[in-house]
PDB file of C-alpha atoms in Angstrom:
ATOM      1  CA  MET A   1      13.472  15.933  -0.823  1.00  0.00           C
ATOM      2  CA  ARG A   2      10.273  15.403   1.172  1.00  0.00           C
ATOM      3  CA  ILE A   3       9.268  11.765   1.486  1.00  0.00           C
ATOM      4  CA  ALA A   4       6.234   9.842   2.709  1.00  0.00           C
ATOM      5  CA  LEU A   5       6.541   6.198   3.698  1.00  0.00           C
ATOM      6  CA  ALA A   6       3.614   3.796   3.564  1.00  0.00           C
ATOM      7  CA  GLY A   7       3.894   0.551   5.494  1.00  0.00           C
ATOM      8  CA  ALA A   8       5.745   1.239   8.738  1.00  0.00           C
ATOM      9  CA  GLY A   9       6.489  -2.396   9.570  1.00  0.00           C
ATOM     10  CA  ALA A  10       9.822  -4.159   9.953  1.00  0.00           C
ATOM     11  CA  PHE A  11      11.064  -3.301   6.451  1.00  0.00           C
ATOM     12  CA  GLY A  12       9.612   0.198   6.466  1.00  0.00           C
ATOM     13  CA  GLU A  13      11.811   1.085   9.417  1.00  0.00           C
ATOM     14  CA  LYS A  14      14.893  -0.134   7.529  1.00  0.00           C
ATOM     15  CA  HIS A  15      14.138   2.478   4.879  1.00  0.00           C
ATOM     16  CA  LEU A  16      13.558   5.170   7.492  1.00  0.00           C
ATOM     17  CA  ASP A  17      16.914   4.354   9.127  1.00  0.00           C
ATOM     18  CA  GLY A  18      18.606   4.632   5.714  1.00  0.00           C
ATOM     19  CA  LEU A  19      16.866   7.882   4.785  1.00  0.00           C
ATOM     20  CA  LYS A  20      18.200   9.526   7.967  1.00  0.00           C
ATOM     21  CA  ASN A  21      21.714   9.252   6.486  1.00  0.00           C
ATOM     22  CA  ILE A  22      20.919  11.004   3.207  1.00  0.00           C
ATOM     23  CA  PRO A  23      21.566  14.779   3.207  1.00  0.00           C
ATOM     24  CA  GLY A  24      18.613  16.993   2.360  1.00  0.00           C
ATOM     25  CA  VAL A  25      15.958  14.323   2.910  1.00  0.00           C
ATOM     26  CA  GLU A  26      12.986  14.988   5.168  1.00  0.00           C
ATOM     27  CA  ILE A  27      10.514  12.298   6.272  1.00  0.00           C
ATOM     28  CA  VAL A  28       7.183  14.117   6.157  1.00  0.00           C
ATOM     29  CA  SER A  29       4.464  11.491   6.448  1.00  0.00           C
ATOM     30  CA  ILE A  30       4.052   7.961   7.815  1.00  0.00           C
ATOM     31  CA  ILE A  31       1.165   5.772   6.663  1.00  0.00           C
ATOM     32  CA  SER A  32       0.426   2.495   8.422  1.00  0.00           C
ATOM     33  CA  ARG A  33      -2.351  -0.018   9.015  1.00  0.00           C
ATOM     34  CA  THR A  34      -3.212   1.371  12.472  1.00  0.00           C
ATOM     35  CA  ALA A  35      -3.275   4.998  13.566  1.00  0.00           C
ATOM     36  CA  GLU A  36      -1.334   4.099  16.711  1.00  0.00           C
ATOM     37  CA  GLN A  37       1.553   2.515  14.808  1.00  0.00           C
ATOM     38  CA  ALA A  38       1.643   5.338  12.264  1.00  0.00           C
ATOM     39  CA  ALA A  39       1.767   7.971  14.996  1.00  0.00           C
ATOM     40  CA  ALA A  40       4.442   6.124  16.985  1.00  0.00           C
ATOM     41  CA  VAL A  41       6.743   5.708  13.977  1.00  0.00           C
ATOM     42  CA  ALA A  42       6.133   9.328  12.914  1.00  0.00           C
ATOM     43  CA  ALA A  43       7.179  10.497  16.383  1.00  0.00           C
ATOM     44  CA  LYS A  44      10.284   8.278  16.313  1.00  0.00           C
ATOM     45  CA  TYR A  45      11.472   9.637  12.933  1.00  0.00           C
ATOM     46  CA  GLY A  46      10.278  13.229  13.250  1.00  0.00           C
ATOM     47  CA  ALA A  47       7.527  13.126  10.629  1.00  0.00           C
ATOM     48  CA  ARG A  48       4.874  15.803  11.077  1.00  0.00           C
ATOM     49  CA  HIS A  49       2.016  13.772   9.595  1.00  0.00           C
ATOM     50  CA  SER A  50       0.641  10.254  10.088  1.00  0.00           C
ATOM     51  CA  SER A  51      -2.441   8.446   8.862  1.00  0.00           C
ATOM     52  CA  THR A  52      -3.901   5.075   7.924  1.00  0.00           C
ATOM     53  CA  GLU A  53      -4.715   6.291   4.388  1.00  0.00           C
ATOM     54  CA  LEU A  54      -2.173   6.682   1.572  1.00  0.00           C
ATOM     55  CA  ALA A  55      -4.509   9.203  -0.083  1.00  0.00           C
ATOM     56  CA  ASP A  56      -3.910  11.588   2.835  1.00  0.00           C
ATOM     57  CA  ALA A  57      -0.172  11.672   2.067  1.00  0.00           C
ATOM     58  CA  LEU A  58      -0.746  11.957  -1.688  1.00  0.00           C
ATOM     59  CA  ALA A  59      -2.949  15.012  -1.144  1.00  0.00           C
ATOM     60  CA  ARG A  60      -0.167  16.905   0.643  1.00  0.00           C
ATOM     61  CA  ASP A  61       1.800  19.606  -1.187  1.00  0.00           C
ATOM     62  CA  ASP A  62       4.840  18.938   1.023  1.00  0.00           C
ATOM     63  CA  VAL A  63       5.325  15.360  -0.251  1.00  0.00           C
ATOM     64  CA  ASP A  64       7.602  14.954  -3.284  1.00  0.00           C
ATOM     65  CA  ALA A  65       8.020  11.186  -3.272  1.00  0.00           C
ATOM     66  CA  VAL A  66       6.642   8.042  -1.684  1.00  0.00           C
ATOM     67  CA  ILE A  67       8.233   4.757  -0.606  1.00  0.00           C
ATOM     68  CA  LEU A  68       5.795   1.844  -0.512  1.00  0.00           C
ATOM     69  CA  CYS A  69       6.504  -0.960   1.976  1.00  0.00           C
ATOM     70  CA  THR A  70       2.928  -2.192   1.970  1.00  0.00           C
ATOM     71  CA  PRO A  71       1.628  -5.743   1.270  1.00  0.00           C
ATOM     72  CA  THR A  72       2.509  -7.131  -2.163  1.00  0.00           C
ATOM     73  CA  GLN A  73      -1.108  -7.208  -3.324  1.00  0.00           C
ATOM     74  CA  MET A  74      -1.342  -3.409  -2.971  1.00  0.00           C
ATOM     75  CA  HIS A  75       1.919  -2.435  -4.692  1.00  0.00           C
ATOM     76  CA  ALA A  76       0.834  -1.925  -8.305  1.00  0.00           C
ATOM     77  CA  ALA A  77      -2.375   0.006  -7.578  1.00  0.00           C
ATOM     78  CA  GLN A  78      -0.638   2.191  -4.989  1.00  0.00           C
ATOM     79  CA  ALA A  79       2.323   2.912  -7.293  1.00  0.00           C
ATOM     80  CA  ILE A  80      -0.098   4.028 -10.000  1.00  0.00           C
ATOM     81  CA  ALA A  81      -1.993   6.172  -7.472  1.00  0.00           C
ATOM     82  CA  CYS A  82       1.262   7.863  -6.426  1.00  0.00           C
ATOM     83  CA  MET A  83       2.148   8.740 -10.018  1.00  0.00           C
ATOM     84  CA  ASP A  84      -1.412   9.909 -10.713  1.00  0.00           C
ATOM     85  CA  ALA A  85      -0.915  12.305  -7.784  1.00  0.00           C
ATOM     86  CA  GLY A  86       2.334  13.605  -9.324  1.00  0.00           C
ATOM     87  CA  LYS A  87       4.606  11.870  -6.799  1.00  0.00           C
ATOM     88  CA  HIS A  88       7.769   9.928  -7.547  1.00  0.00           C
ATOM     89  CA  VAL A  89       7.555   6.434  -6.102  1.00  0.00           C
ATOM     90  CA  GLN A  90       9.770   3.594  -4.951  1.00  0.00           C
ATOM     91  CA  VAL A  91       7.937   0.286  -4.565  1.00  0.00           C
ATOM     92  CA  GLU A  92       9.391  -2.397  -2.348  1.00  0.00           C
ATOM     93  CA  ILE A  93       9.987  -5.750  -3.982  1.00  0.00           C
ATOM     94  CA  PRO A  94       7.956  -7.310  -5.527  1.00  0.00           C
ATOM     95  CA  LEU A  95       6.442  -4.762  -7.879  1.00  0.00           C
ATOM     96  CA  CYS A  96       3.284  -6.844  -8.202  1.00  0.00           C
ATOM     97  CA  ASP A  97       1.901 -10.366  -8.239  1.00  0.00           C
ATOM     98  CA  SER A  98       0.798 -10.481 -11.892  1.00  0.00           C
ATOM     99  CA  TRP A  99       2.366  -9.695 -15.263  1.00  0.00           C
ATOM    100  CA  ALA A 100      -0.599  -7.503 -16.236  1.00  0.00           C
ATOM    101  CA  ASP A 101      -0.027  -5.305 -13.172  1.00  0.00           C
ATOM    102  CA  ALA A 102       3.676  -4.956 -14.026  1.00  0.00           C
ATOM    103  CA  GLU A 103       2.769  -3.749 -17.507  1.00  0.00           C
ATOM    104  CA  ALA A 104       0.245  -1.277 -16.073  1.00  0.00           C
ATOM    105  CA  VAL A 105       2.819   0.309 -13.751  1.00  0.00           C
ATOM    106  CA  VAL A 106       5.347   0.680 -16.585  1.00  0.00           C
ATOM    107  CA  ALA A 107       2.674   2.278 -18.782  1.00  0.00           C
ATOM    108  CA  LYS A 108       1.852   4.817 -16.060  1.00  0.00           C
ATOM    109  CA  GLN A 109       5.535   5.655 -15.556  1.00  0.00           C
ATOM    110  CA  ARG A 110       5.968   6.281 -19.274  1.00  0.00           C
ATOM    111  CA  GLU A 111       2.820   8.409 -19.329  1.00  0.00           C
ATOM    112  CA  THR A 112       3.896  10.600 -16.381  1.00  0.00           C
ATOM    113  CA  GLY A 113       7.688  10.628 -16.770  1.00  0.00           C
ATOM    114  CA  LEU A 114       8.061  10.374 -12.984  1.00  0.00           C
ATOM    115  CA  VAL A 115      10.715   8.277 -11.275  1.00  0.00           C
ATOM    116  CA  CYS A 116       9.296   4.837 -10.493  1.00  0.00           C
ATOM    117  CA  MET A 117      11.808   2.489  -8.922  1.00  0.00           C
ATOM    118  CA  VAL A 118      11.478  -1.041  -7.526  1.00  0.00           C
ATOM    119  CA  GLY A 119      13.374  -2.152  -4.430  1.00  0.00           C
ATOM    120  CA  HIS A 120      15.643  -4.774  -5.961  1.00  0.00           C
ATOM    121  CA  THR A 121      18.180  -4.392  -3.166  1.00  0.00           C
ATOM    122  CA  ARG A 122      20.641  -6.985  -4.469  1.00  0.00           C
ATOM    123  CA  ARG A 123      21.692  -4.556  -7.221  1.00  0.00           C
ATOM    124  CA  PHE A 124      22.878  -2.218  -4.448  1.00  0.00           C
ATOM    125  CA  ASN A 125      24.463  -4.528  -1.863  1.00  0.00           C
ATOM    126  CA  PRO A 126      28.239  -3.839  -1.948  1.00  0.00           C
ATOM    127  CA  SER A 127      28.937  -7.575  -2.322  1.00  0.00           C
ATOM    128  CA  HIS A 128      26.930  -7.827  -5.557  1.00  0.00           C
ATOM    129  CA  GLN A 129      28.176  -4.442  -6.764  1.00  0.00           C
ATOM    130  CA  TYR A 130      31.741  -5.733  -6.432  1.00  0.00           C
ATOM    131  CA  VAL A 131      30.954  -8.722  -8.667  1.00  0.00           C
ATOM    132  CA  HIS A 132      29.014  -6.538 -11.120  1.00  0.00           C
ATOM    133  CA  ASN A 133      31.921  -4.109 -11.439  1.00  0.00           C
ATOM    134  CA  ARG A 134      34.265  -6.994 -12.284  1.00  0.00           C
ATOM    135  CA  ILE A 135      31.817  -8.282 -14.906  1.00  0.00           C
ATOM    136  CA  VAL A 136      31.456  -4.831 -16.506  1.00  0.00           C
ATOM    137  CA  ALA A 137      35.250  -4.416 -16.535  1.00  0.00           C
ATOM    138  CA  GLY A 138      35.633  -7.740 -18.365  1.00  0.00           C
ATOM    139  CA  GLU A 139      37.542  -9.276 -15.446  1.00  0.00           C
ATOM    140  CA  PHE A 140      34.963 -11.943 -14.553  1.00  0.00           C
ATOM    141  CA  GLY A 141      32.634 -13.932 -16.765  1.00  0.00           C
ATOM    142  CA  LEU A 142      29.719 -15.517 -14.936  1.00  0.00           C
ATOM    143  CA  GLN A 143      29.151 -19.188 -15.754  1.00  0.00           C
ATOM    144  CA  GLN A 144      26.760 -20.221 -12.994  1.00  0.00           C
ATOM    145  CA  MET A 145      24.897 -18.827 -10.003  1.00  0.00           C
ATOM    146  CA  ASP A 146      23.840 -21.206  -7.239  1.00  0.00           C
ATOM    147  CA  VAL A 147      21.410 -19.538  -4.842  1.00  0.00           C
ATOM    148  CA  GLN A 148      19.649 -20.647  -1.667  1.00  0.00           C
ATOM    149  CA  THR A 149      16.803 -18.564  -0.217  1.00  0.00           C
ATOM    150  CA  TYR A 150      15.875 -20.085   3.117  1.00  0.00           C
ATOM    151  CA  PHE A 151      13.453 -19.090   5.870  1.00  0.00           C
ATOM    152  CA  PHE A 152      11.626 -20.859   8.673  1.00  0.00           C
ATOM    153  CA  ARG A 153       8.141 -19.446   8.229  1.00  0.00           C
ATOM    154  CA  ARG A 154       5.450 -22.005   8.965  1.00  0.00           C
ATOM    155  CA  LYS A 155       3.359 -19.264  10.513  1.00  0.00           C
ATOM    156  CA  ASN A 156       2.586 -15.893   8.891  1.00  0.00           C
ATOM    157  CA  MET A 157       5.087 -13.714  10.768  1.00  0.00           C
ATOM    158  CA  ASN A 158       7.198 -10.721   9.719  1.00  0.00           C
ATOM    159  CA  ALA A 159      10.904 -10.064  10.276  1.00  0.00           C
ATOM    160  CA  LYS A 160      10.154  -8.872  13.815  1.00  0.00           C
ATOM    161  CA  GLY A 161       8.263 -12.055  14.681  1.00  0.00           C
ATOM    162  CA  GLN A 162       4.906 -10.249  14.565  1.00  0.00           C
ATOM    163  CA  PRO A 163       1.782 -11.586  12.801  1.00  0.00           C
ATOM    164  CA  ARG A 164       1.483 -10.452   9.180  1.00  0.00           C
ATOM    165  CA  SER A 165      -1.713  -9.059   7.664  1.00  0.00           C
ATOM    166  CA  TRP A 166      -0.843 -10.672   4.300  1.00  0.00           C
ATOM    167  CA  THR A 167       0.742 -13.851   2.937  1.00  0.00           C
ATOM    168  CA  ASP A 168       4.294 -13.909   1.593  1.00  0.00           C
ATOM    169  CA  HIS A 169       5.176 -15.779  -1.614  1.00  0.00           C
ATOM    170  CA  LEU A 170       8.320 -17.629  -2.678  1.00  0.00           C
ATOM    171  CA  LEU A 171       7.926 -16.958  -6.411  1.00  0.00           C
ATOM    172  CA  TRP A 172       6.608 -13.395  -6.704  1.00  0.00           C
ATOM    173  CA  HIS A 173       8.594 -12.052  -3.750  1.00  0.00           C
ATOM    174  CA  HIS A 174      11.703 -14.017  -2.839  1.00  0.00           C
ATOM    175  CA  ALA A 175      12.568 -15.442  -6.254  1.00  0.00           C
ATOM    176  CA  ALA A 176      12.265 -11.932  -7.732  1.00  0.00           C
ATOM    177  CA  HIS A 177      15.504 -10.919  -5.990  1.00  0.00           C
ATOM    178  CA  THR A 178      17.514 -13.670  -7.653  1.00  0.00           C
ATOM    179  CA  ILE A 179      15.799 -13.646 -11.051  1.00  0.00           C
ATOM    180  CA  ASP A 180      16.493  -9.925 -11.458  1.00  0.00           C
ATOM    181  CA  LEU A 181      20.033 -10.189 -10.078  1.00  0.00           C
ATOM    182  CA  PHE A 182      20.890 -13.065 -12.422  1.00  0.00           C
ATOM    183  CA  ALA A 183      19.682 -11.045 -15.415  1.00  0.00           C
ATOM    184  CA  TYR A 184      21.552  -7.959 -14.126  1.00  0.00           C
ATOM    185  CA  GLN A 185      24.793  -9.937 -13.859  1.00  0.00           C
ATOM    186  CA  SER A 186      24.504 -12.172 -16.928  1.00  0.00           C
ATOM    187  CA  GLY A 187      22.006 -10.817 -19.473  1.00  0.00           C
ATOM    188  CA  ARG A 188      18.429 -11.431 -20.542  1.00  0.00           C
ATOM    189  CA  ILE A 189      16.892 -14.707 -19.356  1.00  0.00           C
ATOM    190  CA  VAL A 190      15.898 -16.927 -22.282  1.00  0.00           C
ATOM    191  CA  LYS A 191      14.864 -20.151 -20.520  1.00  0.00           C
ATOM    192  CA  ALA A 192      13.222 -20.801 -17.141  1.00  0.00           C
ATOM    193  CA  ASN A 193      11.868 -23.891 -15.364  1.00  0.00           C
ATOM    194  CA  VAL A 194      10.090 -24.280 -12.006  1.00  0.00           C
ATOM    195  CA  ILE A 195       8.708 -26.991  -9.733  1.00  0.00           C
ATOM    196  CA  GLN A 196       7.203 -26.602  -6.274  1.00  0.00           C
ATOM    197  CA  GLY A 197       6.487 -28.764  -3.244  1.00  0.00           C
ATOM    198  CA  PRO A 198       3.217 -29.272  -1.339  1.00  0.00           C
ATOM    199  CA  LYS A 199       1.089 -26.276  -0.382  1.00  0.00           C
ATOM    200  CA  HIS A 200       0.737 -25.349   3.294  1.00  0.00           C
ATOM    201  CA  PRO A 201      -2.746 -26.333   4.554  1.00  0.00           C
ATOM    202  CA  GLU A 202      -3.343 -22.955   6.252  1.00  0.00           C
ATOM    203  CA  LEU A 203      -1.237 -20.460   4.284  1.00  0.00           C
ATOM    204  CA  GLY A 204      -2.256 -21.901   0.902  1.00  0.00           C
ATOM    205  CA  ILE A 205       1.206 -21.392  -0.626  1.00  0.00           C
ATOM    206  CA  ALA A 206       4.006 -23.758  -1.625  1.00  0.00           C
ATOM    207  CA  MET A 207       6.672 -23.909   1.084  1.00  0.00           C
ATOM    208  CA  ASP A 208       9.440 -25.234  -1.171  1.00  0.00           C
ATOM    209  CA  MET A 209      10.395 -24.355  -4.743  1.00  0.00           C
ATOM    210  CA  SER A 210      13.174 -25.008  -7.266  1.00  0.00           C
ATOM    211  CA  ILE A 211      13.925 -22.756 -10.255  1.00  0.00           C
ATOM    212  CA  GLN A 212      16.387 -23.096 -13.144  1.00  0.00           C
ATOM    213  CA  LEU A 213      17.331 -20.176 -15.381  1.00  0.00           C
ATOM    214  CA  LYS A 214      19.487 -19.680 -18.461  1.00  0.00           C
ATOM    215  CA  ALA A 215      20.692 -16.321 -19.799  1.00  0.00           C
ATOM    216  CA  GLU A 216      21.388 -15.294 -23.378  1.00  0.00           C
ATOM    217  CA  THR A 217      25.106 -15.424 -22.547  1.00  0.00           C
ATOM    218  CA  GLY A 218      24.805 -19.143 -21.746  1.00  0.00           C
ATOM    219  CA  ALA A 219      25.172 -18.642 -17.984  1.00  0.00           C
ATOM    220  CA  ILE A 220      22.869 -20.737 -15.811  1.00  0.00           C
ATOM    221  CA  CYS A 221      21.282 -20.277 -12.383  1.00  0.00           C
ATOM    222  CA  THR A 222      19.896 -22.803  -9.904  1.00  0.00           C
ATOM    223  CA  LEU A 223      17.664 -21.327  -7.186  1.00  0.00           C
ATOM    224  CA  SER A 224      16.357 -23.274  -4.185  1.00  0.00           C
ATOM    225  CA  LEU A 225      13.727 -21.601  -1.976  1.00  0.00           C
ATOM    226  CA  SER A 226      12.145 -22.817   1.263  1.00  0.00           C
ATOM    227  CA  PHE A 227       9.971 -21.610   4.119  1.00  0.00           C
ATOM    228  CA  ASN A 228      10.691 -24.933   5.897  1.00  0.00           C
ATOM    229  CA  ASN A 229      14.438 -24.577   6.503  1.00  0.00           C
ATOM    230  CA  ASP A 230      15.284 -24.758  10.212  1.00  0.00           C
ATOM    231  CA  GLY A 231      18.686 -23.079  10.109  1.00  0.00           C
ATOM    232  CA  PRO A 232      20.387 -19.824   9.083  1.00  0.00           C
ATOM    233  CA  LEU A 233      17.871 -17.463   7.463  1.00  0.00           C
ATOM    234  CA  GLY A 234      18.437 -15.445   4.325  1.00  0.00           C
ATOM    235  CA  THR A 235      19.800 -15.805   0.818  1.00  0.00           C
ATOM    236  CA  PHE A 236      23.232 -17.115  -0.064  1.00  0.00           C
ATOM    237  CA  PHE A 237      24.684 -16.560  -3.549  1.00  0.00           C
ATOM    238  CA  ARG A 238      27.538 -18.500  -5.107  1.00  0.00           C
ATOM    239  CA  TYR A 239      28.961 -16.933  -8.286  1.00  0.00           C
ATOM    240  CA  ILE A 240      31.018 -19.399 -10.334  1.00  0.00           C
ATOM    241  CA  GLY A 241      32.980 -17.734 -13.127  1.00  0.00           C
ATOM    242  CA  ASP A 242      35.875 -18.104 -15.487  1.00  0.00           C
ATOM    243  CA  THR A 243      38.350 -16.314 -13.215  1.00  0.00           C
ATOM    244  CA  GLY A 244      37.110 -17.123  -9.728  1.00  0.00           C
ATOM    245  CA  THR A 245      34.286 -17.984  -7.351  1.00  0.00           C
ATOM    246  CA  TYR A 246      32.486 -15.599  -5.002  1.00  0.00           C
ATOM    247  CA  ILE A 247      29.990 -16.219  -2.205  1.00  0.00           C
ATOM    248  CA  ALA A 248      27.780 -13.266  -1.247  1.00  0.00           C
ATOM    249  CA  ARG A 249      25.809 -13.092   1.978  1.00  0.00           C
ATOM    250  CA  TYR A 250      23.923  -9.781   1.949  1.00  0.00           C
ATOM    251  CA  ASP A 251      26.642  -7.125   2.282  1.00  0.00           C
ATOM    252  CA  ASP A 252      29.518  -9.561   2.904  1.00  0.00           C
ATOM    253  CA  LEU A 253      31.624 -11.293   0.251  1.00  0.00           C
ATOM    254  CA  VAL A 254      34.152 -14.141   0.357  1.00  0.00           C
ATOM    255  CA  ASN A 255      35.938 -16.110  -2.357  1.00  0.00           C
ATOM    256  CA  GLY A 256      35.392 -19.811  -3.013  1.00  0.00           C
ATOM    257  CA  LYS A 257      37.834 -20.667  -0.226  1.00  0.00           C
ATOM    258  CA  GLU A 258      35.828 -18.563   2.269  1.00  0.00           C
ATOM    259  CA  GLU A 259      38.548 -15.888   2.368  1.00  0.00           C
ATOM    260  CA  PRO A 260      36.988 -12.434   3.056  1.00  0.00           C
ATOM    261  CA  ILE A 261      36.975  -9.771   0.338  1.00  0.00           C
ATOM    262  CA  ASP A 262      36.919  -6.147   1.469  1.00  0.00           C
ATOM    263  CA  VAL A 263      33.899  -4.418  -0.077  1.00  0.00           C
ATOM    264  CA  SER A 264      33.871  -1.452   2.317  1.00  0.00           C
ATOM    265  CA  GLN A 265      35.100   0.937  -0.391  1.00  0.00           C
ATOM    266  CA  VAL A 266      32.681  -0.157  -3.120  1.00  0.00           C
ATOM    267  CA  ASP A 267      30.154   2.551  -2.212  1.00  0.00           C
ATOM    268  CA  VAL A 268      29.472   5.263   0.370  1.00  0.00           C
ATOM    269  CA  SER A 269      27.704   2.831   2.714  1.00  0.00           C
ATOM    270  CA  MET A 270      27.677  -0.872   3.518  1.00  0.00           C
ATOM    271  CA  ASN A 271      23.885  -0.805   3.883  1.00  0.00           C
ATOM    272  CA  GLY A 272      22.124  -1.984   0.712  1.00  0.00           C
ATOM    273  CA  ILE A 273      18.780  -0.421   1.681  1.00  0.00           C
ATOM    274  CA  GLU A 274      20.407   2.956   2.284  1.00  0.00           C
ATOM    275  CA  LEU A 275      22.227   2.734  -1.058  1.00  0.00           C
ATOM    276  CA  GLN A 276      18.946   1.862  -2.766  1.00  0.00           C
ATOM    277  CA  ASP A 277      17.291   4.923  -1.212  1.00  0.00           C
ATOM    278  CA  ARG A 278      20.259   7.114  -2.152  1.00  0.00           C
ATOM    279  CA  GLU A 279      19.785   6.052  -5.784  1.00  0.00           C
ATOM    280  CA  PHE A 280      16.062   6.876  -5.611  1.00  0.00           C
ATOM    281  CA  VAL A 281      16.726  10.372  -4.264  1.00  0.00           C
ATOM    282  CA  ALA A 282      19.618  11.001  -6.685  1.00  0.00           C
ATOM    283  CA  ALA A 283      17.551   9.936  -9.719  1.00  0.00           C
ATOM    284  CA  ILE A 284      14.774  12.383  -8.764  1.00  0.00           C
ATOM    285  CA  ARG A 285      17.224  15.237  -8.186  1.00  0.00           C
ATOM    286  CA  GLU A 286      19.105  14.538 -11.432  1.00  0.00           C
ATOM    287  CA  GLY A 287      16.014  13.877 -13.543  1.00  0.00           C
ATOM    288  CA  ARG A 288      17.238  10.484 -14.743  1.00  0.00           C
ATOM    289  CA  GLU A 289      16.193   6.845 -14.773  1.00  0.00           C
ATOM    290  CA  PRO A 290      17.382   5.025 -11.637  1.00  0.00           C
ATOM    291  CA  ASN A 291      19.106   1.684 -11.418  1.00  0.00           C
ATOM    292  CA  SER A 292      16.232  -0.795 -10.819  1.00  0.00           C
ATOM    293  CA  SER A 293      13.709   1.499 -12.489  1.00  0.00           C
ATOM    294  CA  VAL A 294      10.382  -0.173 -13.193  1.00  0.00           C
ATOM    295  CA  ALA A 295      11.368  -0.402 -16.870  1.00  0.00           C
ATOM    296  CA  GLY A 296      14.769  -1.816 -15.939  1.00  0.00           C
ATOM    297  CA  VAL A 297      13.353  -4.664 -13.849  1.00  0.00           C
ATOM    298  CA  LEU A 298      10.305  -5.367 -16.030  1.00  0.00           C
ATOM    299  CA  ASP A 299      11.852  -8.412 -17.676  1.00  0.00           C
ATOM    300  CA  CYS A 300      12.202 -10.070 -14.276  1.00  0.00           C
ATOM    301  CA  TYR A 301       8.417  -9.956 -13.903  1.00  0.00           C
ATOM    302  CA  ARG A 302       7.975 -11.334 -17.431  1.00  0.00           C
ATOM    303  CA  VAL A 303       9.946 -14.386 -16.346  1.00  0.00           C
ATOM    304  CA  ILE A 304       8.038 -14.716 -13.058  1.00  0.00           C
ATOM    305  CA  GLY A 305       4.748 -14.415 -14.925  1.00  0.00           C
ATOM    306  CA  GLU A 306       5.798 -17.251 -17.235  1.00  0.00           C
ATOM    307  CA  LEU A 307       6.848 -19.391 -14.257  1.00  0.00           C
ATOM    308  CA  ALA A 308       3.563 -18.658 -12.445  1.00  0.00           C
ATOM    309  CA  ALA A 309       1.623 -19.784 -15.527  1.00  0.00           C
ATOM    310  CA  ASP A 310       3.763 -22.933 -15.660  1.00  0.00           C
ATOM    311  CA  LEU A 311       2.949 -23.740 -12.020  1.00  0.00           C
ATOM    312  CA  GLU A 312      -0.760 -23.265 -12.677  1.00  0.00           C
ATOM    313  CA  ALA A 313      -0.516 -25.721 -15.552  1.00  0.00           C
ATOM    314  CA  GLN A 314       1.298 -28.187 -13.287  1.00  0.00           C
ATOM    315  CA  ASP A 315      -1.406 -28.065 -10.578  1.00  0.00           C
ATOM    316  CA  GLY A 316      -3.276 -30.888 -12.249  1.00  0.00           C
ATOM    317  CA  TRP A 317      -0.538 -33.397 -11.370  1.00  0.00           C
ATOM    318  CA  SER A 318       1.485 -31.788  -8.561  1.00  0.00           C
TER     319      SER A 318
END
């Protein structure tokens, strides 16, 4: 499996580290914003090609699939370009920043029949897999999810503390993780509400947001998001169910009394990004739809699109 990666920033390297652990995978091409960065990352991971242009990788006969870790605003158009070039594609979360773009990517996937997967990592983290397996087995019925997504990002920096070339977004990016996960664990979302705090004077985005969701099963979700939180960074999930309570912090899981739960045997790795990439490669090899396929996560973007429209309508009084 010969893979090109576009967007060799902080998250791109997480994918490259995961791909190294998958048998039969070769990293062929690295695409990045500067030629120097692309060449340096290509040398580090043994890729024989680097460029600043995605089209250069798509033109290569020795590229079977592409992973896109580029800015959000480029995701949909680049995913479509990959499929037009006959390449399977995995798009990092979020798939897009508009409902129309989400529909366009799904249409292209159906037209080409290629694997198109979105990086909804929470479906693959062993902690969330453990809970999902209990739900599927009928051993745990989800009643409520309480989720906090907190960062301290008053300047436009990436995970490495370097300046970003694009602006992040609480709704289209960070809320997408939880909205999809809630639907994955509890069923289709039938009701959604959102309010947001003041917009940052320089970044032009809301720095605080609150979302409520309800699934067809009756389960509810409360999601708090902030770029203003001066404290532990990341997302913390509390699952409240009929037979227990679980708290998930990335790949770790504890019960409601903070007693650790061993999730080391849930899958072949404890690294959610690696497991996500393993699913992408396996789906291509087996000619099947992957978990978190673009069709499988589409409903998440329907909900986000509805919430985005709601926020636009609120702008007159917020």
